[in-house]
Coordinates of C-alpha atoms and ligand atoms in Angstrom, one line a residue:
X651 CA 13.8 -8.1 -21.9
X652 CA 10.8 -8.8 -19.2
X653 CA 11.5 -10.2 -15.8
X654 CA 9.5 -13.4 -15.7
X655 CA 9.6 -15.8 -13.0
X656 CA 7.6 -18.3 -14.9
X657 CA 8.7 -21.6 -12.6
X658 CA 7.7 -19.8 -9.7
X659 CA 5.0 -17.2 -11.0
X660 CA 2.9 -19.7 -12.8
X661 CA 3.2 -22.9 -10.6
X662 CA 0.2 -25.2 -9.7
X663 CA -0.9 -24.8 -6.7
X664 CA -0.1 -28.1 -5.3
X665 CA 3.5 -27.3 -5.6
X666 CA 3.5 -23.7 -4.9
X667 CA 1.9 -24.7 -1.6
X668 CA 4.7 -27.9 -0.9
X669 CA 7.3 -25.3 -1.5
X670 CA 5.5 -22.9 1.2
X671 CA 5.3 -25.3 3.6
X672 CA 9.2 -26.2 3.4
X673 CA 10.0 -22.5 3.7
X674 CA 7.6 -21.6 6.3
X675 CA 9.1 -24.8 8.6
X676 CA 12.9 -23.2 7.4
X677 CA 11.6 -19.8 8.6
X678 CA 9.9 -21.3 11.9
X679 CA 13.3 -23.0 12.8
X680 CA 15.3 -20.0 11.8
X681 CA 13.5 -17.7 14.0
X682 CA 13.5 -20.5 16.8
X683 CA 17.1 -20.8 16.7
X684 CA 18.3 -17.2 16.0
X685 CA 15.3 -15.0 17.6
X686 CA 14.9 -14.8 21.4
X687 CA 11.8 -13.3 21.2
X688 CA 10.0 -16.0 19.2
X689 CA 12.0 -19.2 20.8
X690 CA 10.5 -17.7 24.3
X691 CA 6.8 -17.1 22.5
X692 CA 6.9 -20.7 21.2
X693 CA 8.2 -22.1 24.2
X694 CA 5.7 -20.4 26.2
X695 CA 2.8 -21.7 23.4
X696 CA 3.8 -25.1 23.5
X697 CA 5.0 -24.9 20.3
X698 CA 7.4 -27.6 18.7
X699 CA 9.2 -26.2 15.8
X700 CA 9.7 -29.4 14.3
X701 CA 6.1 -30.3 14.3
X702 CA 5.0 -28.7 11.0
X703 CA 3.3 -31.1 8.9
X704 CA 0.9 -28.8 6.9
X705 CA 0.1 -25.1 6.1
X706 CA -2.8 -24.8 7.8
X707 CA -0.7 -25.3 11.0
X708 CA 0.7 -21.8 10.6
X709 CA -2.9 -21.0 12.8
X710 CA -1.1 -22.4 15.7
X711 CA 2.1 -19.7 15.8
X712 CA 1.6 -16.8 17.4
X713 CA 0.5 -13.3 15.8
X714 CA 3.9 -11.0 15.8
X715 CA 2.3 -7.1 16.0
X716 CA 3.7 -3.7 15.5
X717 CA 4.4 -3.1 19.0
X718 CA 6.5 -6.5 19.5
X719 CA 8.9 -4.8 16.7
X720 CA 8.8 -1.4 18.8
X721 CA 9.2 -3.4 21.9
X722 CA 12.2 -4.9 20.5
X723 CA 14.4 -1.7 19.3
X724 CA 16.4 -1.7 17.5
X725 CA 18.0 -5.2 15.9
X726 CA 15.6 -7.5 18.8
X727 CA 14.5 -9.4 15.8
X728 CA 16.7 -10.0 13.8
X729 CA 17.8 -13.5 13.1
X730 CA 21.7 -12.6 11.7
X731 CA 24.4 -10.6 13.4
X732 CA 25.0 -7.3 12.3
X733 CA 27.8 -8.1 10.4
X734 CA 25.8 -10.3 8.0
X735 CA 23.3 -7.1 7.3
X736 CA 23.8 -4.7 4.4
X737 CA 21.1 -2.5 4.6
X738 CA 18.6 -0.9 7.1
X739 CA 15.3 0.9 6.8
X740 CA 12.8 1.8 8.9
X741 CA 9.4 3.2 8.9
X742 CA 8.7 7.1 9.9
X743 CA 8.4 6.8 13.6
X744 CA 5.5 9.8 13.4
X745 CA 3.5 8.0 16.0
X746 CA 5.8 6.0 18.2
X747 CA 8.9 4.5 18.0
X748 CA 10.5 4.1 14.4
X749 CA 10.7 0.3 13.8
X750 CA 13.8 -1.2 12.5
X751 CA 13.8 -3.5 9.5
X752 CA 17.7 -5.1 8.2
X753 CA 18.1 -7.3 4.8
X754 CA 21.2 -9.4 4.0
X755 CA 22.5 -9.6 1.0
X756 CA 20.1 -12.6 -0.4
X757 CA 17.3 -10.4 1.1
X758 CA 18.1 -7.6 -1.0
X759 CA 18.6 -10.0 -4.2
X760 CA 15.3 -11.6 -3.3
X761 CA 13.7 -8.1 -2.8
X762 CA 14.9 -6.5 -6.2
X763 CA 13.2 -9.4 -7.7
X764 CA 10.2 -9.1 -6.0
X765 CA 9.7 -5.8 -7.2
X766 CA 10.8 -6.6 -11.2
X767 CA 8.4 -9.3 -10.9
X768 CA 5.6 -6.6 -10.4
X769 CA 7.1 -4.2 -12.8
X770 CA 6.9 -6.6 -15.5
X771 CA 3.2 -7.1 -14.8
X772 CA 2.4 -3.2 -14.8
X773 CA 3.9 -3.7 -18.5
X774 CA 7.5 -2.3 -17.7
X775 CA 10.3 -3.1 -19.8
X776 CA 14.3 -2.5 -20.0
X777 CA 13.2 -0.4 -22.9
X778 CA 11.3 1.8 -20.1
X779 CA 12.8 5.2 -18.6
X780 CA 11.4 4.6 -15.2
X781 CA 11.1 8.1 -12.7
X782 CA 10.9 7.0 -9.1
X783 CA 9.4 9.8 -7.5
X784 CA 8.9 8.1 -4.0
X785 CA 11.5 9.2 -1.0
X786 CA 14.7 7.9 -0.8
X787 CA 16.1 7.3 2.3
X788 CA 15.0 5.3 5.6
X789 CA 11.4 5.0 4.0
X790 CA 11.6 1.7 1.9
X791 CA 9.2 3.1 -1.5
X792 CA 12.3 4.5 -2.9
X793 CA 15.4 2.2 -2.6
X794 CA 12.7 -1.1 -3.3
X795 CA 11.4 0.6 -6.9
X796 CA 14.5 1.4 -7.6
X797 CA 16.8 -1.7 -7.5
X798 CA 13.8 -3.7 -9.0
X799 CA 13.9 -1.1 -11.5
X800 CA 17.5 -1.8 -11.9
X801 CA 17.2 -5.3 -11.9
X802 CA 14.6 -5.3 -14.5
X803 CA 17.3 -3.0 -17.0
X804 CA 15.3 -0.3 -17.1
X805 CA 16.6 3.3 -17.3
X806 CA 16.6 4.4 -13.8
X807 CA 15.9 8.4 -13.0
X808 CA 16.1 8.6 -8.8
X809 CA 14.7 11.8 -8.7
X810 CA 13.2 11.1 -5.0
X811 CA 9.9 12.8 -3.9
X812 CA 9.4 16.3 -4.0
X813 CA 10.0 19.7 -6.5
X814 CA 6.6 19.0 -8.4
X815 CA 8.2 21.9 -11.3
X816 CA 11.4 19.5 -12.1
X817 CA 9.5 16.3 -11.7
X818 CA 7.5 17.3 -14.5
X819 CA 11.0 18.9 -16.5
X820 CA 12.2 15.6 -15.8
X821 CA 9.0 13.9 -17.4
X822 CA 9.7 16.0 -20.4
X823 CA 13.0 16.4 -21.1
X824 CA 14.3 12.6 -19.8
X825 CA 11.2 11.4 -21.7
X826 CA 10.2 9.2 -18.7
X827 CA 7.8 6.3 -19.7
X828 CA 6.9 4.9 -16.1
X829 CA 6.2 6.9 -13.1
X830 CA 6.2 5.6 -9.6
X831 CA 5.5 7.6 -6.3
X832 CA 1.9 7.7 -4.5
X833 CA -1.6 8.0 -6.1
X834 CA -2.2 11.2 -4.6
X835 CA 1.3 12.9 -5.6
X836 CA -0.3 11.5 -9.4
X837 CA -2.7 13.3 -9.0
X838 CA -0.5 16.5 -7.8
X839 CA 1.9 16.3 -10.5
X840 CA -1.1 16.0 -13.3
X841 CA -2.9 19.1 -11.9
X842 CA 0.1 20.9 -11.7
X843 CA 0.6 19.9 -15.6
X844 CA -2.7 20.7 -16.4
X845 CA -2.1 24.6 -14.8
X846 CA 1.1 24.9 -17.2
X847 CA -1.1 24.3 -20.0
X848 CA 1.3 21.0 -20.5
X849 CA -0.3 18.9 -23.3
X850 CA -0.4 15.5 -22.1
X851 CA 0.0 13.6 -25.6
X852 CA 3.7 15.1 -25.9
X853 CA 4.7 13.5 -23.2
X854 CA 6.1 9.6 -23.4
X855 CA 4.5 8.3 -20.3
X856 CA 2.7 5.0 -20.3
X857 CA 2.8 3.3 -17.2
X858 CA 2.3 4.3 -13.8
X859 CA 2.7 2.4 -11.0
X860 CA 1.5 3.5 -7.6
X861 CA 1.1 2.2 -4.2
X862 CA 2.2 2.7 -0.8
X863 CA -1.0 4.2 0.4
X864 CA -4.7 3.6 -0.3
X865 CA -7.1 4.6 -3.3
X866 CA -9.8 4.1 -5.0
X867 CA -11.1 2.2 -8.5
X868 CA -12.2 6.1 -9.1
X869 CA -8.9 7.9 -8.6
X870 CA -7.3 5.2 -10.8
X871 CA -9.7 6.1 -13.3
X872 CA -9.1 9.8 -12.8
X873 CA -5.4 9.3 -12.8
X874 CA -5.1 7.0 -16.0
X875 CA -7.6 9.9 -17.6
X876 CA -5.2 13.0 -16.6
X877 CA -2.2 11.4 -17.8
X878 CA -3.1 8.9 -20.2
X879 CA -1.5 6.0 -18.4
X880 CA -1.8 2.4 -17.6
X881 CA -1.9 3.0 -14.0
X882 CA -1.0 0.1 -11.4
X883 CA -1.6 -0.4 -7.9
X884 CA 1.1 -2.2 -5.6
X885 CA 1.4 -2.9 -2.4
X886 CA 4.1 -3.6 0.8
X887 CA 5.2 -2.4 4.3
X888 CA 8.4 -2.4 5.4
X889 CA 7.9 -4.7 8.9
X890 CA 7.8 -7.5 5.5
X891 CA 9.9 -6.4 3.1
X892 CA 8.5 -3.0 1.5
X893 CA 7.5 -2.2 -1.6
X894 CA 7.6 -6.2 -3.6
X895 CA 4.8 -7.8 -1.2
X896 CA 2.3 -7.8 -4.2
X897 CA 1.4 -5.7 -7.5
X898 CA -1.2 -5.4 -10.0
X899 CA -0.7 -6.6 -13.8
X900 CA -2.2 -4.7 -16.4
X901 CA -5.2 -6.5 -16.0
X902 CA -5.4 -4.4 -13.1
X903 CA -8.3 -6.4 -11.1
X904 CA -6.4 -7.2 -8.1
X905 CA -2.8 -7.4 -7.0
X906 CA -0.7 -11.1 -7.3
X907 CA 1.1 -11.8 -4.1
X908 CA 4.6 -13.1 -4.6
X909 CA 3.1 -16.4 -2.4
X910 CA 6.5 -18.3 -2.9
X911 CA 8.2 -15.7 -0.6
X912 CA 4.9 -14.7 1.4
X913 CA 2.5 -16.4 3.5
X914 CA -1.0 -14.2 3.2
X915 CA -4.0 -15.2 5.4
X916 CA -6.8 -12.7 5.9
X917 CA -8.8 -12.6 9.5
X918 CA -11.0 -11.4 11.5
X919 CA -9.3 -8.9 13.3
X920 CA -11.5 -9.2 16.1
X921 CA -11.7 -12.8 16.3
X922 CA -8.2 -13.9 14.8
X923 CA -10.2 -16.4 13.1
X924 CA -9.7 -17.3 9.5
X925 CA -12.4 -15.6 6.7
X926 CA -13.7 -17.4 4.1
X927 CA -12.1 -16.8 0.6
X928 CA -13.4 -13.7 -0.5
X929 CA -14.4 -12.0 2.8
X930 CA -12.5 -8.9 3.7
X931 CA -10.2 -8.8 6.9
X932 CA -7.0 -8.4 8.3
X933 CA -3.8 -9.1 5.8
X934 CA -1.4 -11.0 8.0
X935 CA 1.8 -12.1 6.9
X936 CA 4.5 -14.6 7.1
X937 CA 8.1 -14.0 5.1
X938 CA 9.1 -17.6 3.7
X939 CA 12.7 -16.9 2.6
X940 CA 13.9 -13.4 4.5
X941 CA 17.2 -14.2 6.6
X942 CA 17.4 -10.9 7.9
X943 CA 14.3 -10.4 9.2
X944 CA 12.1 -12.8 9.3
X945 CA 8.3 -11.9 10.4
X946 CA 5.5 -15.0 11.7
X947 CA 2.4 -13.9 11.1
X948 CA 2.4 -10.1 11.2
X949 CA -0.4 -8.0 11.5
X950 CA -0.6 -5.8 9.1
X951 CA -3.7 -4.0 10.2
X952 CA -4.7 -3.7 6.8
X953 CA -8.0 -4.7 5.3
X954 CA -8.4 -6.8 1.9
X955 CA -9.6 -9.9 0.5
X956 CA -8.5 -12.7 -1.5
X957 CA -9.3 -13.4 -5.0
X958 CA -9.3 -17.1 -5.5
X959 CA -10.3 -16.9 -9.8
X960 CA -7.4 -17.5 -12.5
X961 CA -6.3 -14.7 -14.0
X962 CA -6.1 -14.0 -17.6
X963 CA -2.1 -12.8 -17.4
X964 CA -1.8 -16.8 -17.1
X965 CA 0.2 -15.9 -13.2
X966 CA -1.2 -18.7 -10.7
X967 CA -0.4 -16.6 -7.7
X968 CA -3.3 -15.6 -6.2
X969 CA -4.0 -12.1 -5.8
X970 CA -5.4 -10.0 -3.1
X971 CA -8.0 -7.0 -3.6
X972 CA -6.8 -3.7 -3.4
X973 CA -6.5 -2.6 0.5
X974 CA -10.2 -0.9 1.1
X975 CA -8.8 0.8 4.8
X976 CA -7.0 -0.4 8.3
X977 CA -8.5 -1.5 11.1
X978 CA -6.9 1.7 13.1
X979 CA -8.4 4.3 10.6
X980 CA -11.5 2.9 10.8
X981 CA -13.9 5.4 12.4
X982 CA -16.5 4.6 14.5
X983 CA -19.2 7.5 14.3
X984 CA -22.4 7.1 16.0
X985 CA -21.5 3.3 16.3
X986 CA -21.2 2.9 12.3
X987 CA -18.0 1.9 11.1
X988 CA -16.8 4.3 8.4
X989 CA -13.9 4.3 5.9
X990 CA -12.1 6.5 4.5
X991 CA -12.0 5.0 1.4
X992 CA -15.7 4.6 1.0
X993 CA -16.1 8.7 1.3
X994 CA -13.1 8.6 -1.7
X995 CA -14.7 6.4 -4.2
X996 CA -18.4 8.8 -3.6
X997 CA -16.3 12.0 -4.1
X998 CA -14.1 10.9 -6.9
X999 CA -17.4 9.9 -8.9
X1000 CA -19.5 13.3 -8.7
X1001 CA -19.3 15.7 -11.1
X1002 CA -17.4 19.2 -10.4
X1003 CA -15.3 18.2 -7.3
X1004 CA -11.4 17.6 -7.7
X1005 CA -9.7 15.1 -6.2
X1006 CA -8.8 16.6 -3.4
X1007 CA -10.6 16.3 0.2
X1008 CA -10.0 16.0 3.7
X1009 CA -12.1 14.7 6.4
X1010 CA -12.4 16.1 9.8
X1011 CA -13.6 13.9 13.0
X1012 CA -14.7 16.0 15.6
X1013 CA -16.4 15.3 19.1
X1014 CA -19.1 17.5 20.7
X1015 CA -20.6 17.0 23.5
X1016 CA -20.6 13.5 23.3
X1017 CA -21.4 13.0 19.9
X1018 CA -18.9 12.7 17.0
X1019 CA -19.3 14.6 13.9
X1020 CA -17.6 13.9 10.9
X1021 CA -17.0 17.0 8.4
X1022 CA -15.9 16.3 4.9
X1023 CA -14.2 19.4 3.2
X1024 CA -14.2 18.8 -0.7
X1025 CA -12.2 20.9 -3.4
X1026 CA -14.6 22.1 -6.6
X1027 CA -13.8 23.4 -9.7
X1028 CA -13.1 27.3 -10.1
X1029 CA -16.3 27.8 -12.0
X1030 CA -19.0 26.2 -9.2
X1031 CA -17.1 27.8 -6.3
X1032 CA -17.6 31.5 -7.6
X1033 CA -21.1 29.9 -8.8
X1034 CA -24.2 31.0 -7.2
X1035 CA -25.0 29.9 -3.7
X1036 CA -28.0 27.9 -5.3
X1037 CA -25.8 25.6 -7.0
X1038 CA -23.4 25.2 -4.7
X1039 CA -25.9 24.1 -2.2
X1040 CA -27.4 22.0 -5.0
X1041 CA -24.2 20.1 -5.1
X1042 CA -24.0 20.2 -1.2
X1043 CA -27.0 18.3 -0.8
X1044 CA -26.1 15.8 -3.7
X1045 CA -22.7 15.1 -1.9
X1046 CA -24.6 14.8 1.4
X1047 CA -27.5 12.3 0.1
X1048 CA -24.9 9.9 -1.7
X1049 CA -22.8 10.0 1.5
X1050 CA -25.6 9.4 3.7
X1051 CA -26.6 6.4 1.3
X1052 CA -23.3 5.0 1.5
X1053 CA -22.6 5.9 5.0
X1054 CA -26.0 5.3 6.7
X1055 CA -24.7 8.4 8.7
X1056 CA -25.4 12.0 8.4
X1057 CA -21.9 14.0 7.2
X1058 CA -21.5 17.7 7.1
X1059 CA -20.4 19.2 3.8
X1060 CA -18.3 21.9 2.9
X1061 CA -16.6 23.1 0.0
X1062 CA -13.5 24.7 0.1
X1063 CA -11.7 26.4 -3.3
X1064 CA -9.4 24.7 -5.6
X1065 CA -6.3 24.7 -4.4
X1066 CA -7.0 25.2 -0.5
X1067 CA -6.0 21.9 0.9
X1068 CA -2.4 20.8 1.6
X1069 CA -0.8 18.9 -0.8
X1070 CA 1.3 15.9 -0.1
X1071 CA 4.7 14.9 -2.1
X1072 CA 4.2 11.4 -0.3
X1073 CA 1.7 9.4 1.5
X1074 CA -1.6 11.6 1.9
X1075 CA -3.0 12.1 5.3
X1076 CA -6.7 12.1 4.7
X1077 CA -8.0 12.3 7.8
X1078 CA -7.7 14.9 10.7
X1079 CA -9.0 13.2 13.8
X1080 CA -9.5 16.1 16.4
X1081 CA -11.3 14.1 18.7
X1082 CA -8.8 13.3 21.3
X1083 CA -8.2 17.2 21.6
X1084 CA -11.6 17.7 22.9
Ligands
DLL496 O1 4.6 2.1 2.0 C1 5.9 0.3 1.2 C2 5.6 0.7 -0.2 C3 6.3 1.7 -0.8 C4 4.6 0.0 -0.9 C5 6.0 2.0 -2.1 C6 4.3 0.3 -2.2 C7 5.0 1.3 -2.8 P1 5.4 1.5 4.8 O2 5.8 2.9 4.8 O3 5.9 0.6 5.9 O4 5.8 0.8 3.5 O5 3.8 1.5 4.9 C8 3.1 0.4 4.8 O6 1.2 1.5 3.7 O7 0.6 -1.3 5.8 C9 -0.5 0.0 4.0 O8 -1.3 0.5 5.1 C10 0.0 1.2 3.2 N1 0.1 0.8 1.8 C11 1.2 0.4 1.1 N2 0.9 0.2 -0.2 C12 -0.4 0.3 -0.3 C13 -1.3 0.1 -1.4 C14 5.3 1.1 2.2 N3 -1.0 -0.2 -2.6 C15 1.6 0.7 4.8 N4 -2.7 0.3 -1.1 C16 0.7 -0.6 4.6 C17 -3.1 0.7 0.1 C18 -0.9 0.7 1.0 N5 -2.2 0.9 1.2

């Protein structure tokens, strides 16, 4: 068995966009009736609730942003009492207030299908042994995999994040065929594999589907190389749902958005205007059919485009790029906008560096200086100095290329950089310290 959606996965767009517009003008009079927050906005905005006639009206509701869900902790948005909510996540809280997210029961079904929906396109069965190595708990990676997992009749194995040695016990003896948990902690468990000598071909893995941070075309090479897996990129936040939002099928060129249950648009995040298909932007948001909690418009803060051609799997949901960065780890140094993501893809395609870097911002005097520290392989580290620096100056030049900024160097030994059992944190910003 598969879990295909066809009606809904594979609709024309004509219809897929008439049944958006009657759920976005269910969701606009939902909120208006049940959410304070939003009746006041719209009231304020001149907004009548009732006056939806097309989609492309959506530009007139106001944006809904991460600090109007902090501002409204814990429950000031949802739109059901208490009593109607079964289950509550939230996100980490590491910089700020946590914010609050609560699903009825409908939200939950609607969620578990979301997510079977995108397991079926990474190519997962109920004849799969699926280990969900993402964190259980208030974090939404875990509990979403899992019941679409569930749902999907796959053989579930909630081994949560962590304990790389019994992961890969678990891999072995449990036969797992899918693996789920971050690109980077791929990464982790298939080094630590390849240090216990582990050979890859008698394992039964196929699949592996990974989200809930960013990476790069490279790393997904890397990754499907070190484990010999389809590996699939999906994508969600928790203010909208979690994991469910969208997912790559193995065609893997792109991620389909579950459109009949989420509005996309992508903007100018300094303009709120819309961008042309294609251009990248800000992903914002609208939930179509969540009771619980219901978002208009939401700011994600990430940055993707759309991809507006037909794809071979024969779904008609369009899908959205992989997410390249956010417009809050964007740096600026020496007025050039730098990602993260871009110093990722150069790394992950040299020769004799792992995949393993961090990147350090740093302010002196008033300039900002951005310092990339880069794992290499055993054998160049204990190398001469002349190849080292050789390699140095190759990193350097590609970066600069890429970049159009000058970026320090340095290489550190295999090994020396913290590892992460969930979302990596690439970047150490010391800047405000100075
Ligand atoms: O990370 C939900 C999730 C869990 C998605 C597991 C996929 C798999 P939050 O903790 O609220 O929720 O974090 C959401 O993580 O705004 C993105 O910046 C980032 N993110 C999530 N998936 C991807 C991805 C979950 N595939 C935030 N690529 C989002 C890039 C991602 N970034």
């Amino acid at each position: 068995m598969t879990y295909w959606e066809k009606d809904n996965e594979c609709m024309d767009r004509a219809e897929l966009e008439q049944l958006q517009l009657e759920r976005l003008q269910s969701t606009v009079n939902r909120v208006t009736t049940h959410v304070p927050f939003y009746r006041k906005k719209f009231k304020e905005m001149g907004i009548d609730p009732e006056g939806f006639n097309s989609l492309s009206d959506i530009t007139t509701l106001p944006f809904t942003t991460k600090d109007d869900l902090r501002n409204n902790y814990p429950y000031g948005l949802f739109a059901v009492p208490l009593r109607d909510i079964v289950r509550v996540h939230a996100s980490s809280g590491t910089t700020g207030t946590a914010t609050v997210v609560g699903y009825t029961r409908n939200d939950l079904a609607t969620w578990s299908s979301m997510v079977a929906r995108i397991l079926t396109g990474a190519g997962v069965t109920h004849d799969d042994v699926v280990q969900i190595a993402f964190g259980y708990g208030m974090f939404t990676g875990g509990f979403g995999l899992h019941y679409g997992a569930e749902k999907l009749g796959a053989s579930v194995i909630p081994i949560s994040s962590g304990n790389t040695k019994r992961q890969i016990q678990i891999i072995q003896d449990f036969r797992s065929t899918a693996l789920v948990c971050t690109p980077s902690y791929a990464l982790v468990l298939a080094d630590a594999m390849a240090e216990m000598d582990i050979n890859i071909n008698s394992l039964s893995l196929k699949f592996g589907l990974f989200g809930g941070e960013p990476w790069s075309e490279a790393m997904r090479n890397e990754i499907q190389d070190k484990l010999h897996i389809i590996a699939t990129d999906n994508y969600g936040l928790s203010e909208v749902m979690g994991p469910g939002v969208a997912g790559e099928c193995i065609e893997r060129n792109g991620l389909h958005i579950n459109e009949d249950h989420f509005y996309v648009e992508i903007i100018n995040p300094e303009t709120m205007a819309p961008m042309p298909m294609g251009e990248v932007g800000e992903v914002v948001i609208t939930t179509l059919t969540k009771e619980g909690f219901p978002v208009i418009r939401y700011r994600t803060r990430d940055l993707a485009h759309l991809i507006d051609a037909p794809c071979p799997c024969g779904r008609t949901l369009r899908r959205m790029s992989r997410v390249i960065g956010r417009t809050d780890d964007m740096l600026i140094i020496k007025g050039v906008n730098v990602y993260p993501m871009q110093i990722e893809a150069i790394l992950f395609d040299i020769e004799g560096t792992s995949p393993h870097y961090q990147i350090i911002v740093e302010r002196e005097g008033r300039l900002d200086r951005i310092t990339v520290l880069v794992e290499v392989v055993e054998s160049i580290f204990f190398d001469q100095m002349k190849k080292q620096r050789g390699l140095v100056d190759h990193i350097k030049k590609r970066l600069a290329a890429e970049l159009g900024i000058g970026v320090e160097v340095k290489l550190v030994e295999e090994q020396s950089l913290e590892r992460f059992d969930g979302k990596a944190q690439r970047v150490i910003d010391r800047r405000e310290l100075s």
